[in-house]
Short mmCIF file of C-alpha atoms and ligand atoms in Angstrom, two decimals:
data_model
loop_
_atom_site.label_atom_id
_atom_site.label_comp_id
_atom_site.label_asym_id
_atom_site.label_seq_id
_atom_site.Cartn_x
_atom_site.Cartn_y
_atom_site.Cartn_z
CA UNK A 183 -2.95 10.78 14.52
CA UNK A 184 -2.87 10.78 10.72
CA UNK A 185 -1.19 11.07 7.12
CA UNK A 186 -1.81 13.76 4.98
CA UNK A 187 -0.66 14.64 1.64
CA UNK A 188 0.55 18.15 0.52
CA UNK A 189 -0.15 17.86 -3.67
CA UNK A 190 1.47 19.90 -5.67
CA UNK A 191 -0.15 20.89 -8.68
CA UNK A 192 -0.05 24.78 -8.89
CA UNK A 193 2.96 24.93 -11.98
CA UNK A 194 2.43 26.90 -15.46
CA UNK A 195 3.70 23.31 -17.32
CA UNK A 196 6.08 25.69 -19.41
CA UNK A 197 7.84 22.68 -21.09
CA UNK A 198 4.32 21.00 -22.10
CA UNK A 199 3.87 24.06 -24.14
CA UNK A 200 0.81 26.09 -24.36
CA UNK A 201 -1.59 23.33 -22.89
CA UNK A 202 -3.07 25.83 -19.37
CA UNK A 203 -1.36 24.59 -16.05
CA UNK A 204 0.16 21.29 -16.64
CA UNK A 205 -2.04 19.40 -13.48
CA UNK A 206 -5.60 19.88 -15.48
CA UNK A 207 -4.05 18.24 -18.54
CA UNK A 208 -5.81 15.53 -19.01
CA UNK A 209 -4.87 11.50 -19.83
CA UNK A 210 -7.82 9.02 -20.67
CA UNK A 211 -10.12 12.05 -20.11
CA UNK A 212 -8.68 13.13 -15.98
CA UNK A 213 -7.01 15.41 -15.24
CA UNK A 214 -3.27 14.65 -13.44
CA UNK A 215 -3.87 15.92 -10.32
CA UNK A 216 -7.11 13.67 -10.79
CA UNK A 217 -5.29 10.78 -11.29
CA UNK A 218 -2.60 12.21 -8.52
CA UNK A 219 -5.15 12.20 -6.07
CA UNK A 220 -5.95 8.79 -6.62
CA UNK A 221 -3.07 6.89 -6.01
CA UNK A 222 -2.20 8.99 -2.74
CA UNK A 223 -5.76 7.93 -1.17
CA UNK A 224 -5.57 4.44 -2.42
CA UNK A 225 -2.97 3.92 -0.52
CA UNK A 226 -4.62 5.82 2.95
CA UNK A 227 -3.60 9.02 3.14
CA UNK A 228 -6.15 10.27 5.71
CA UNK A 229 -6.24 14.27 4.40
CA UNK A 230 -5.29 16.14 1.37
CA UNK A 231 -4.04 19.51 0.38
CA UNK A 232 -4.19 20.27 -3.50
CA UNK A 233 -2.25 23.72 -4.33
CA UNK A 234 -3.31 25.00 -7.37
CA UNK A 235 -2.87 28.01 -9.89
CA UNK A 236 -4.33 31.33 -8.58
CA UNK A 237 -7.63 31.13 -10.27
CA UNK A 238 -8.13 27.32 -10.55
CA UNK A 239 -9.42 26.42 -7.16
CA UNK A 240 -12.90 26.06 -7.94
CA UNK A 241 -12.13 24.51 -11.51
CA UNK A 242 -10.06 21.62 -9.05
CA UNK A 243 -12.35 21.28 -6.66
CA UNK A 244 -14.76 20.15 -8.82
CA UNK A 245 -12.96 18.11 -10.69
CA UNK A 246 -11.36 16.45 -7.17
CA UNK A 247 -14.81 16.03 -5.66
CA UNK A 248 -16.01 14.59 -9.00
CA UNK A 249 -13.58 11.54 -8.85
CA UNK A 250 -11.98 10.99 -5.67
CA UNK A 251 -13.97 8.87 -2.69
CA UNK A 252 -13.22 10.87 0.63
CA UNK A 253 -14.59 13.59 1.93
CA UNK A 254 -10.76 15.19 3.80
CA UNK A 255 -9.97 17.08 1.03
CA UNK A 256 -9.03 20.98 0.48
CA UNK A 257 -7.81 23.12 -2.47
CA UNK A 258 -5.99 26.51 -2.19
CA UNK A 259 -3.46 28.89 -4.08
CA UNK A 260 0.28 27.58 -4.23
CA UNK A 261 3.31 29.75 -4.69
CA UNK A 262 5.37 31.70 -7.30
CA UNK A 263 7.66 28.34 -6.76
CA UNK A 264 7.67 24.64 -6.00
CA UNK A 265 8.88 25.11 -2.45
CA UNK A 266 6.21 28.47 -1.82
CA UNK A 267 3.17 25.90 -2.97
CA UNK A 268 4.42 23.18 -0.77
CA UNK A 269 4.87 25.41 2.19
CA UNK A 270 1.51 27.10 1.54
CA UNK A 271 -0.44 23.92 1.16
CA UNK A 272 1.37 22.72 5.02
CA UNK A 273 0.10 25.60 6.45
CA UNK A 274 -3.29 24.12 5.46
CA UNK A 275 -2.87 20.84 7.26
CA UNK A 276 -4.59 20.03 10.49
CA UNK A 277 -2.51 20.25 13.37
CA UNK A 278 -2.77 16.24 14.11
CA UNK A 279 -1.09 14.78 11.22
CA UNK A 280 1.65 13.32 12.15
CA UNK A 281 3.18 12.11 9.19
CA UNK A 282 3.16 13.92 5.49
CA UNK A 283 3.92 13.36 1.80
CA UNK A 284 4.69 15.66 -0.43
CA UNK A 285 3.80 14.60 -4.07
CA UNK A 286 4.21 16.17 -7.51
CA UNK A 287 0.98 16.29 -9.67
CA UNK A 288 3.37 15.58 -12.75
CA UNK A 289 3.77 12.59 -10.98
CA UNK A 290 0.45 11.75 -11.70
CA UNK A 291 1.16 7.85 -11.84
CA UNK A 292 3.12 7.24 -8.80
CA UNK A 293 1.50 3.86 -7.55
CA UNK A 294 -0.31 3.91 -4.37
CA UNK A 295 2.50 0.81 -3.51
CA UNK A 296 4.77 3.75 -3.82
CA UNK A 297 2.77 5.91 -1.70
CA UNK A 298 2.83 3.45 0.97
CA UNK A 299 6.09 1.90 1.20
CA UNK A 300 7.38 5.76 1.76
CA UNK A 301 4.84 6.27 4.16
CA UNK A 302 5.82 3.25 6.02
CA UNK A 303 9.80 3.93 6.89
CA UNK A 304 8.85 7.42 8.20
CA UNK A 305 6.31 5.65 10.15
CA UNK A 306 9.12 3.23 11.56
CA UNK A 307 11.03 6.39 12.45
CA UNK A 308 12.63 7.59 9.65
CA UNK A 309 11.38 11.08 9.65
CA UNK A 310 12.40 11.93 6.36
CA UNK A 311 12.42 9.57 3.30
CA UNK A 312 12.70 9.75 -0.37
CA UNK A 313 12.30 7.03 -3.68
CA UNK A 314 14.90 7.17 -5.61
CA UNK A 315 16.05 4.95 -8.58
CA UNK A 316 19.60 4.37 -9.99
CA UNK A 317 21.06 6.83 -12.31
CA UNK A 318 21.82 4.88 -15.83
CA UNK A 319 23.31 8.01 -17.41
CA UNK A 320 26.83 8.89 -16.30
CA UNK A 321 26.90 12.06 -14.62
CA UNK A 322 29.11 15.05 -15.12
CA UNK A 323 29.38 18.18 -12.66
CA UNK A 324 29.85 20.95 -15.11
CA UNK A 325 30.44 24.84 -14.47
CA UNK A 326 29.55 27.94 -16.17
CA UNK A 327 29.20 28.20 -19.86
CA UNK A 328 32.19 30.21 -22.33
CA UNK A 329 31.42 32.36 -24.95
CA UNK A 330 29.99 29.73 -26.73
CA UNK A 331 28.20 28.24 -24.65
CA UNK A 332 30.49 24.92 -23.69
CA UNK A 333 30.16 24.13 -20.11
CA UNK A 334 34.03 22.69 -18.34
CA UNK A 335 33.06 19.06 -16.73
CA UNK A 336 34.58 19.14 -13.01
CA UNK A 337 33.47 16.29 -11.69
CA UNK A 338 32.28 13.18 -12.89
CA UNK A 339 30.96 11.62 -9.34
CA UNK A 340 31.11 7.55 -9.22
CA UNK A 341 27.53 6.64 -10.72
CA UNK A 342 26.99 4.17 -8.05
CA UNK A 343 26.72 6.86 -5.30
CA UNK A 344 23.94 8.69 -7.57
CA UNK A 345 19.83 8.02 -7.49
CA UNK A 346 17.93 9.91 -8.65
CA UNK A 347 14.78 11.00 -6.57
CA UNK A 348 11.20 10.91 -7.27
CA UNK A 349 7.78 11.78 -4.94
CA UNK A 350 6.18 11.20 -2.83
CA UNK A 351 8.08 11.92 -0.44
CA UNK A 352 7.99 11.32 3.55
CA UNK A 353 8.01 12.92 6.56
CA UNK A 354 7.39 13.39 9.92
CA UNK A 355 5.64 15.97 10.09
CA UNK A 356 7.24 18.90 12.95
CA UNK A 357 10.88 18.12 11.02
CA UNK A 358 9.30 19.11 7.84
CA UNK A 359 7.28 22.54 9.19
CA UNK A 360 10.75 22.71 10.91
CA UNK A 361 12.86 21.89 7.27
CA UNK A 362 10.33 24.97 5.68
CA UNK A 363 10.63 27.60 8.30
CA UNK A 364 14.29 27.79 7.97
CA UNK A 365 14.04 27.32 4.17
CA UNK A 366 11.72 30.17 3.93
CA UNK A 367 13.86 33.01 2.78
CA UNK A 368 14.30 30.70 -0.30
CA UNK A 369 11.11 29.86 -1.11
CA UNK A 370 10.08 33.26 -3.29
CA UNK A 371 12.48 33.06 -6.34
CA UNK A 372 12.31 30.17 -8.85
CA UNK A 373 16.79 30.56 -8.50
CA UNK A 374 16.85 30.06 -4.94
CA UNK A 375 14.10 28.17 -3.97
CA UNK A 376 14.23 24.10 -3.18
CA UNK A 377 13.62 21.79 -6.32
CA UNK A 378 12.11 19.48 -2.97
CA UNK A 379 11.66 19.18 0.01
CA UNK A 380 14.48 16.93 1.12
CA UNK A 381 16.90 19.13 0.57
CA UNK A 382 15.23 21.76 2.83
CA UNK A 383 15.93 18.38 5.58
CA UNK A 384 19.24 18.54 4.27
CA UNK A 385 20.18 21.85 4.97
CA UNK A 386 19.10 21.70 8.85
CA UNK A 387 21.56 18.86 8.67
CA UNK A 388 18.51 16.44 9.65
CA UNK A 389 19.41 12.59 7.75
CA UNK A 390 17.11 12.08 4.87
CA UNK A 391 17.02 8.39 3.82
CA UNK A 392 16.01 6.70 -0.01
CA UNK A 393 14.04 4.29 -0.15
CA UNK A 394 13.27 2.34 -3.82
CA UNK A 395 11.87 4.63 -6.27
CA UNK A 396 9.33 2.74 -9.19
CA UNK A 397 9.66 3.52 -12.52
CA UNK A 398 5.94 4.26 -13.07
CA UNK A 399 6.26 7.42 -10.23
CA UNK A 400 8.28 9.42 -13.63
CA UNK A 401 7.62 13.24 -13.98
CA UNK A 402 5.23 14.21 -17.08
CA UNK A 403 7.80 17.17 -18.31
CA UNK A 404 7.22 16.91 -22.41
CA UNK A 405 4.75 16.33 -24.42
CA UNK A 406 6.89 12.93 -25.07
CA UNK A 407 5.85 11.92 -21.28
CA UNK A 408 2.10 13.17 -22.13
CA UNK A 409 2.05 10.49 -24.86
CA UNK A 410 3.77 8.03 -22.90
CA UNK A 411 0.85 9.12 -19.93
CA UNK A 412 -1.86 7.91 -22.19
CA UNK A 413 -0.55 5.07 -23.58
CA UNK A 414 -0.49 3.40 -20.35
CA UNK A 415 -3.83 4.88 -18.80
CA UNK A 416 -5.61 3.66 -21.84
CA UNK A 417 -3.82 -0.05 -22.00
CA UNK A 418 -3.43 -1.10 -18.60
CA UNK A 419 -5.47 -0.08 -15.62
CA UNK A 420 -4.09 -0.10 -12.62
CA UNK A 421 -5.92 -0.87 -9.13
CA UNK A 422 -6.28 3.46 -7.64
CA UNK A 423 -7.72 3.51 -11.28
CA UNK A 424 -10.69 1.57 -10.07
CA UNK A 425 -12.20 3.33 -7.01
CA UNK A 426 -15.61 4.90 -7.09
CA UNK A 427 -16.48 7.46 -8.70
CA UNK A 428 -20.55 8.15 -6.56
CA UNK A 429 -18.59 10.44 -3.68
CA UNK A 430 -21.07 12.74 -2.54
CA UNK A 431 -19.85 16.61 -3.22
CA UNK A 432 -19.98 18.37 -0.28
CA UNK A 433 -16.69 19.77 0.66
CA UNK A 434 -15.93 23.47 -0.23
CA UNK A 435 -12.53 24.75 -0.58
CA UNK A 436 -10.34 25.55 2.29
CA UNK A 437 -10.61 29.17 3.56
CA UNK A 438 -7.33 30.98 3.71
CA UNK A 439 -5.72 29.76 6.64
CA UNK A 440 -5.17 31.72 9.81
CA UNK A 441 -1.87 30.00 10.65
CA UNK A 442 1.36 31.58 8.91
CA UNK A 443 2.26 29.45 6.73
CA UNK A 444 5.69 27.37 7.92
CA UNK A 445 7.16 29.26 4.67
CA UNK A 446 7.46 32.87 3.44
CA UNK A 447 5.12 34.61 2.46
CA UNK A 448 5.39 35.57 -1.50
CA UNK A 449 4.85 38.64 -3.02
CA UNK A 450 3.08 38.40 -5.75
CA UNK A 451 4.76 37.99 -9.18
CA UNK A 452 5.23 41.38 -11.93
CA UNK A 453 3.09 40.32 -14.93
CA UNK A 454 4.83 37.84 -17.42
CA UNK A 455 6.42 39.24 -20.64
CA UNK A 456 5.61 38.71 -23.59
N1 CTP B 739 4.34 23.65 -9.12
C1 CTP B 739 4.32 24.03 -7.68
N2 CTP B 739 3.50 24.88 -8.29
C2 CTP B 739 5.07 26.14 -8.25
C3 CTP B 739 6.13 25.02 -9.57
C4 CTP B 739 5.92 23.69 -9.67
O1 CTP B 739 2.63 23.36 -6.97
N3 CTP B 739 5.42 27.33 -8.24
C5 CTP B 739 4.15 22.21 -8.39
C6 CTP B 739 3.97 21.71 -10.90
O2 CTP B 739 2.32 21.61 -10.59
C7 CTP B 739 4.23 20.12 -10.52
C8 CTP B 739 5.62 19.63 -9.15
O3 CTP B 739 5.38 21.32 -8.79
O4 CTP B 739 3.01 19.49 -9.98
C9 CTP B 739 6.69 19.65 -10.39
O5 CTP B 739 7.92 21.15 -10.80
P1 CTP B 739 7.20 20.78 -12.47
O6 CTP B 739 7.56 19.56 -12.77
O7 CTP B 739 8.45 21.55 -12.92
O8 CTP B 739 6.49 21.31 -13.31
P2 CTP B 739 6.20 23.15 -13.57
O9 CTP B 739 6.67 23.82 -12.89
O10 CTP B 739 4.33 23.19 -13.67
O11 CTP B 739 6.35 22.31 -14.99
P3 CTP B 739 7.34 23.46 -15.62
O12 CTP B 739 8.56 23.56 -14.93
O13 CTP B 739 7.81 23.18 -17.33
O14 CTP B 739 6.76 25.05 -16.38
MG1 MG B 740 8.67 23.62 -12.65
#
């Protein structure tokens, strides 16, 4: 009976520009993935699985072992989409994990209080929980672009009924496994893959619950976000920046798991065109 986290850090960070994988970009001298891991562990997560890009397992393991005060840490390669990466992370989680939070390394400064609130909501019987913030902009549903690139507005949904959702998202483990197994056919292609895990649970017809989100859990996407993160991290100290750094480095990267991943196993992508 324990809480596991899948921290997805296998993206390329295309929108950040050519800085290498986003999760390895340092803020205040510390890679984003390490900031994110500290936040999860400070909230009482027992087991942490981190998915990283191909070729980054060693680098990530070294960085995490040097910086987080826990031994139950596994680093595995992710997949071609976020959905595939989560599925591969889930497959590496111990069987005794019954509550899972899935978190984006790009939301590196999600406070431990938010993580704990999501875990509590799952433990109190909500099988799928997402943090959500009120939408400040009027939001419109649009159709395909015409020849000039303009897109027709189809609908203006009532703003009070909309929330912008964040991670960490929390789940009953069996429910999340079932959702990823059912959605495995969508996992390998960015045009079909689910952009969050709650969406896969919704596709099962199971309820998903929203709890209040936190502005500090915003997703670092652009250079502007990175600059904001740098300002925040160098200015104020958050509790999870104060965890001890003297943890012995005796863990190893996870062996590829014998069990089938909950989701699809994706073929390697063809080399990217330049
Ligand atoms: N992610 C992942 N595996 C993928 C794609 C994304 O683990 N194949 C992770 C990213 O590392 C990130 C989270 O999913 O922590 C949210 O994705 P996003 O913010 O879009 O990050 P990137 O895909 O890296 O950025 P971009 O879309 O700009 O390339
Ligand atoms: Mg992306």
